[in-house]
Amino acid sequence: MVKSKKPEGLRLNKKRNRKRLWKSVWEHRELFLLMLPAVIAVIVFSYIPMNGVLMAFQNVKLNNSIFENEWVGFKHFERLFNGYWFPIALKNTVLVSVLQTIVCFPFPVILALLLHNATNQKIRKITQMVTYMPYMVSTVVVVSILNVLCSGETGLINILLTKAGLDRINFFGSPEWLRPLYVLTKVWAETGYEAVIYLGALAAVDEQQIEAAKVDGASKLQYIWHVQLPTIIPSIATMFVLNVGRMFNVTADKMMLMQTELNLTASEILSTYTYKMGFGSYQYGFAAAVGLFQGLVNLIMLLVVNRITKKMTDVSVI
């Protein structure tokens, strides 16, 4: 009798839990409805395309389904690692990623702290609007502006250099100038947008702590350093982990627009290499292998940096 009652009790508990779950879902139905579009978008754009991972191990033909293609194992990866352009593209990707992380990451934090502590609200709003607007500008427009400014003959920068008695610089034809230009445009375009995140975190700073610091004779710089900055450390740590986690995903669009035959040794990155192999040479299996390699490296970096950040700040995104 005891043995027969136990499964019956488990079934009753499962039934009660199921009813409790559906009751909770119904009570919070508005929140679930708001979340539904995001869930659908993640499934459609993140999970369904994961079938394409199989292409990295296949000889892909467009007239075949994904399960009809010939399996080639790790042939594409062997070709990738032994290829001429792989070490060049890998080196450029690492350099651009590290450079933009080191240079670009502090600016939004500094801008957010300056805006939050600005005493003139009108200047604060104008500054926030002006710094946010470049994020709304198309990448094509950004590179076009850069082309106009850096043109060899009619560019404003070269005209000023000539007036100063200096030689003209072929910015887009010099590999050593490509990375600084890429990073500077990223700082200009994204600093204002990312500063909004830190402004939201600064809104949670306890004003009583600031008032207490002022009473104790702390200067503005001191209470920014000792009160406000520690408050937004979790947000800074989270953004840092996310930035490092997508370091190898340097987008191909801006780099392709800035790329010329003269700066190819500095502008060829894994993303542009993938694009050329996939859409330029129709080598879809090989392009999928390059993309899978990027994804795996990003995942490893995300896990490692997240673990280190969790030990240092007790903040984790996973």
Short mmCIF file of C-alpha atoms in Angstrom, two decimals, residues 42-289:
data_model
loop_
_atom_site.label_atom_id
_atom_site.label_comp_id
_atom_site.label_asym_id
_atom_site.label_seq_id
_atom_site.Cartn_x
_atom_site.Cartn_y
_atom_site.Cartn_z
CA VAL A 42 15.24 35.60 -30.43
CA ILE A 43 13.85 32.30 -31.76
CA VAL A 44 13.60 33.54 -35.36
CA PHE A 45 16.92 35.41 -35.57
CA SER A 46 19.09 33.49 -33.08
CA TYR A 47 17.96 29.88 -32.76
CA ILE A 48 16.49 28.97 -36.17
CA PRO A 49 19.62 30.21 -38.04
CA MET A 50 21.74 27.89 -35.87
CA ASN A 51 20.94 25.17 -38.42
CA GLY A 52 23.51 26.97 -40.54
CA VAL A 53 26.25 25.71 -38.19
CA LEU A 54 26.00 22.40 -40.06
CA MET A 55 27.15 24.19 -43.21
CA ALA A 56 30.63 24.55 -41.69
CA PHE A 57 31.04 20.77 -42.07
CA GLN A 58 29.47 20.46 -45.54
CA ASN A 59 30.18 21.14 -49.18
CA VAL A 60 27.21 23.46 -49.64
CA LYS A 61 25.23 23.61 -52.87
CA LEU A 62 22.31 26.00 -53.12
CA ASN A 63 20.06 23.55 -54.96
CA ASN A 64 20.34 21.06 -52.07
CA SER A 65 18.70 21.18 -48.68
CA ILE A 66 20.95 21.46 -45.63
CA PHE A 67 20.69 17.70 -45.03
CA GLU A 68 21.44 16.75 -48.66
CA ASN A 69 24.85 18.44 -48.87
CA GLU A 70 28.03 16.38 -48.85
CA TRP A 71 29.70 16.11 -45.43
CA VAL A 72 33.38 17.10 -45.49
CA GLY A 73 34.21 17.02 -41.77
CA PHE A 74 36.84 19.56 -40.70
CA LYS A 75 38.10 20.24 -44.23
CA HIS A 76 37.00 23.90 -44.18
CA PHE A 77 38.69 24.49 -40.82
CA GLU A 78 41.94 22.94 -42.04
CA ARG A 79 41.82 25.19 -45.09
CA LEU A 80 41.07 28.20 -42.89
CA PHE A 81 43.95 27.65 -40.47
CA ASN A 82 46.41 26.92 -43.29
CA GLY A 83 45.26 29.78 -45.51
CA TYR A 84 47.35 32.83 -46.37
CA TRP A 85 44.82 35.44 -45.21
CA PHE A 86 43.81 33.77 -41.91
CA PRO A 87 46.76 35.00 -39.76
CA ILE A 88 46.46 38.48 -41.30
CA ALA A 89 42.70 38.68 -40.71
CA LEU A 90 43.05 37.23 -37.20
CA LYS A 91 45.79 39.71 -36.27
CA ASN A 92 43.80 42.68 -37.62
CA THR A 93 40.64 41.53 -35.82
CA VAL A 94 42.47 41.22 -32.51
CA LEU A 95 44.21 44.61 -32.90
CA VAL A 96 41.01 46.45 -33.85
CA SER A 97 39.01 44.71 -31.10
CA VAL A 98 41.53 45.42 -28.34
CA LEU A 99 42.10 48.99 -29.52
CA GLN A 100 38.42 49.88 -29.68
CA THR A 101 37.75 48.23 -26.30
CA ILE A 102 40.58 50.11 -24.57
CA VAL A 103 39.88 53.47 -26.23
CA CYS A 104 36.08 53.44 -26.56
CA PHE A 105 35.04 51.88 -23.25
CA PRO A 106 35.99 54.70 -20.80
CA PHE A 107 34.42 57.58 -22.78
CA PRO A 108 30.73 56.76 -22.11
CA VAL A 109 31.45 56.44 -18.37
CA ILE A 110 33.25 59.80 -18.28
CA LEU A 111 30.53 61.49 -20.35
CA ALA A 112 27.77 60.07 -18.13
CA LEU A 113 29.49 61.31 -14.96
CA LEU A 114 29.99 64.77 -16.48
CA LEU A 115 26.36 65.01 -17.63
CA HIS A 116 25.00 63.75 -14.33
CA ASN A 117 26.95 66.32 -12.34
CA ALA A 118 26.37 69.23 -14.71
CA THR A 119 24.77 72.17 -12.88
CA ASN A 120 23.36 73.90 -15.97
CA GLN A 121 20.45 71.71 -17.09
CA LYS A 122 20.11 73.44 -20.48
CA ILE A 123 23.73 72.78 -21.39
CA ARG A 124 23.37 69.23 -20.10
CA LYS A 125 20.37 68.50 -22.35
CA ILE A 126 22.02 70.07 -25.40
CA THR A 127 25.24 68.13 -24.80
CA GLN A 128 23.36 64.85 -24.34
CA MET A 129 21.38 65.42 -27.55
CA VAL A 130 24.47 66.39 -29.57
CA THR A 131 26.49 63.38 -28.36
CA TYR A 132 23.58 60.97 -28.91
CA MET A 133 22.75 62.12 -32.46
CA PRO A 134 25.79 60.51 -34.20
CA TYR A 135 24.44 57.08 -33.20
CA MET A 136 21.43 57.73 -35.45
CA VAL A 137 23.66 58.45 -38.45
CA SER A 138 24.08 55.65 -40.99
CA THR A 139 27.47 53.93 -41.23
CA VAL A 140 27.59 54.85 -44.92
CA VAL A 141 27.14 58.53 -44.04
CA VAL A 142 29.82 58.34 -41.32
CA VAL A 143 32.38 56.88 -43.73
CA SER A 144 31.34 59.36 -46.43
CA ILE A 145 31.98 62.26 -44.03
CA LEU A 146 35.33 60.71 -43.19
CA ASN A 147 36.17 60.42 -46.89
CA VAL A 148 35.36 64.09 -47.45
CA LEU A 149 37.47 65.22 -44.49
CA CYS A 150 40.42 62.94 -45.28
CA SER A 151 40.49 63.28 -49.06
CA GLY A 152 44.01 63.61 -50.43
CA GLU A 153 43.42 66.74 -52.52
CA THR A 154 40.29 68.48 -51.27
CA GLY A 155 39.99 67.10 -47.73
CA LEU A 156 39.84 69.67 -44.93
CA ILE A 157 42.48 67.85 -42.86
CA ASN A 158 45.00 67.76 -45.71
CA ILE A 159 44.30 71.40 -46.57
CA LEU A 160 45.10 72.36 -42.97
CA LEU A 161 48.24 70.21 -43.05
CA THR A 162 49.36 71.95 -46.24
CA LYS A 163 48.69 75.37 -44.72
CA ALA A 164 50.83 74.34 -41.74
CA GLY A 165 53.69 73.40 -44.06
CA LEU A 166 53.29 69.63 -43.57
CA ASP A 167 52.97 66.87 -46.14
CA ARG A 168 49.59 65.55 -47.19
CA ILE A 169 48.55 62.16 -45.80
CA ASN A 170 46.82 59.48 -47.82
CA PHE A 171 44.64 58.32 -44.91
CA PHE A 172 42.73 55.57 -46.72
CA GLY A 173 45.83 54.42 -48.57
CA SER A 174 47.98 54.05 -45.45
CA PRO A 175 47.47 50.87 -43.37
CA GLU A 176 48.81 52.58 -40.23
CA TRP A 177 46.02 55.18 -40.32
CA LEU A 178 43.11 52.79 -40.82
CA ARG A 179 42.74 51.52 -37.24
CA PRO A 180 42.91 55.00 -35.60
CA LEU A 181 40.26 56.27 -38.03
CA TYR A 182 38.05 53.25 -37.37
CA VAL A 183 38.28 53.65 -33.59
CA LEU A 184 37.79 57.44 -33.65
CA THR A 185 34.60 57.12 -35.70
CA LYS A 186 33.35 54.49 -33.24
CA VAL A 187 34.03 56.82 -30.29
CA TRP A 188 32.20 59.65 -32.08
CA ALA A 189 29.22 57.51 -33.07
CA GLU A 190 28.61 55.41 -29.95
CA THR A 191 29.79 57.36 -26.90
CA GLY A 192 26.54 59.28 -26.44
CA TYR A 193 24.39 56.19 -26.90
CA GLU A 194 26.27 54.07 -24.36
CA ALA A 195 26.40 56.96 -21.88
CA VAL A 196 22.59 56.68 -21.55
CA ILE A 197 23.04 53.30 -19.85
CA TYR A 198 25.33 54.76 -17.21
CA LEU A 199 23.07 57.78 -16.74
CA GLY A 200 20.28 55.36 -15.86
CA ALA A 201 22.56 53.67 -13.31
CA LEU A 202 23.59 57.03 -11.83
CA ALA A 203 19.93 57.87 -11.24
CA ALA A 204 19.96 55.18 -8.52
CA VAL A 205 22.75 56.88 -6.54
CA ASP A 206 21.63 57.65 -2.99
CA GLU A 207 21.55 61.45 -2.73
CA GLN A 208 21.85 61.21 1.06
CA GLN A 209 25.34 59.75 0.68
CA ILE A 210 26.33 62.66 -1.54
CA GLU A 211 24.89 65.17 0.93
CA ALA A 212 26.78 63.43 3.76
CA ALA A 213 29.99 63.58 1.71
CA LYS A 214 29.46 67.30 1.08
CA VAL A 215 28.90 67.90 4.80
CA ASP A 216 32.17 66.09 5.52
CA GLY A 217 33.93 68.52 3.19
CA ALA A 218 34.31 66.27 0.13
CA SER A 219 34.89 68.02 -3.18
CA LYS A 220 32.85 67.19 -6.28
CA LEU A 221 35.66 65.04 -7.66
CA GLN A 222 35.90 63.15 -4.35
CA TYR A 223 32.23 62.25 -4.08
CA ILE A 224 32.16 61.30 -7.78
CA TRP A 225 35.09 58.93 -7.14
CA HIS A 226 33.98 57.55 -3.77
CA VAL A 227 30.16 57.59 -4.05
CA GLN A 228 28.92 57.71 -7.65
CA LEU A 229 31.54 55.59 -9.38
CA PRO A 230 31.24 52.61 -6.95
CA THR A 231 27.45 52.70 -7.46
CA ILE A 232 27.72 52.14 -11.21
CA ILE A 233 30.50 49.53 -10.99
CA PRO A 234 27.98 46.67 -11.63
CA SER A 235 26.80 48.39 -14.83
CA ILE A 236 30.40 49.04 -15.92
CA ALA A 237 31.34 45.41 -15.24
CA THR A 238 28.31 44.11 -17.16
CA MET A 239 29.02 46.33 -20.18
CA PHE A 240 32.68 45.35 -20.12
CA VAL A 241 31.84 41.63 -20.15
CA LEU A 242 29.39 42.12 -23.03
CA ASN A 243 31.91 44.19 -25.01
CA VAL A 244 34.65 41.59 -24.56
CA GLY A 245 32.18 38.85 -25.45
CA ARG A 246 31.65 40.37 -28.88
CA MET A 247 35.21 41.54 -29.50
CA PHE A 248 35.71 39.21 -32.47
CA ASN A 249 32.46 40.39 -34.04
CA VAL A 250 33.98 43.52 -35.54
CA THR A 251 31.29 44.44 -38.05
CA ALA A 252 32.16 44.13 -41.70
CA ASP A 253 30.05 47.03 -42.98
CA LYS A 254 32.20 49.96 -41.87
CA MET A 255 35.46 48.13 -42.49
CA MET A 256 34.33 47.20 -46.02
CA LEU A 257 33.50 50.84 -46.72
CA MET A 258 36.92 51.95 -45.47
CA GLN A 259 38.80 49.17 -47.24
CA THR A 260 40.97 49.84 -50.30
CA GLU A 261 43.60 47.86 -52.14
CA LEU A 262 46.31 49.94 -50.45
CA ASN A 263 45.19 49.29 -46.85
CA LEU A 264 44.10 45.67 -47.33
CA THR A 265 46.83 44.32 -45.03
CA ALA A 266 45.30 46.30 -42.15
CA SER A 267 41.60 46.29 -43.09
CA GLU A 268 41.08 42.60 -43.82
CA ILE A 269 39.39 41.17 -40.71
CA LEU A 270 37.53 37.92 -40.09
CA SER A 271 34.15 39.52 -40.78
CA THR A 272 35.18 40.95 -44.15
CA TYR A 273 36.92 37.66 -45.00
CA THR A 274 33.71 35.77 -44.21
CA TYR A 275 31.66 38.14 -46.35
CA LYS A 276 33.99 37.80 -49.32
CA MET A 277 34.12 34.02 -49.09
CA GLY A 278 30.36 33.69 -48.69
CA PHE A 279 28.90 36.33 -50.98
CA GLY A 280 31.89 37.05 -53.19
CA SER A 281 33.17 33.54 -53.93
CA TYR A 282 29.97 31.61 -53.05
CA GLN A 283 31.93 29.35 -50.70
CA TYR A 284 29.15 29.11 -48.14
CA GLY A 285 30.56 26.15 -46.22
CA PHE A 286 33.92 27.82 -45.79
CA ALA A 287 32.30 31.12 -44.78
CA ALA A 288 30.19 29.25 -42.20
CA ALA A 289 33.38 27.69 -40.79
#
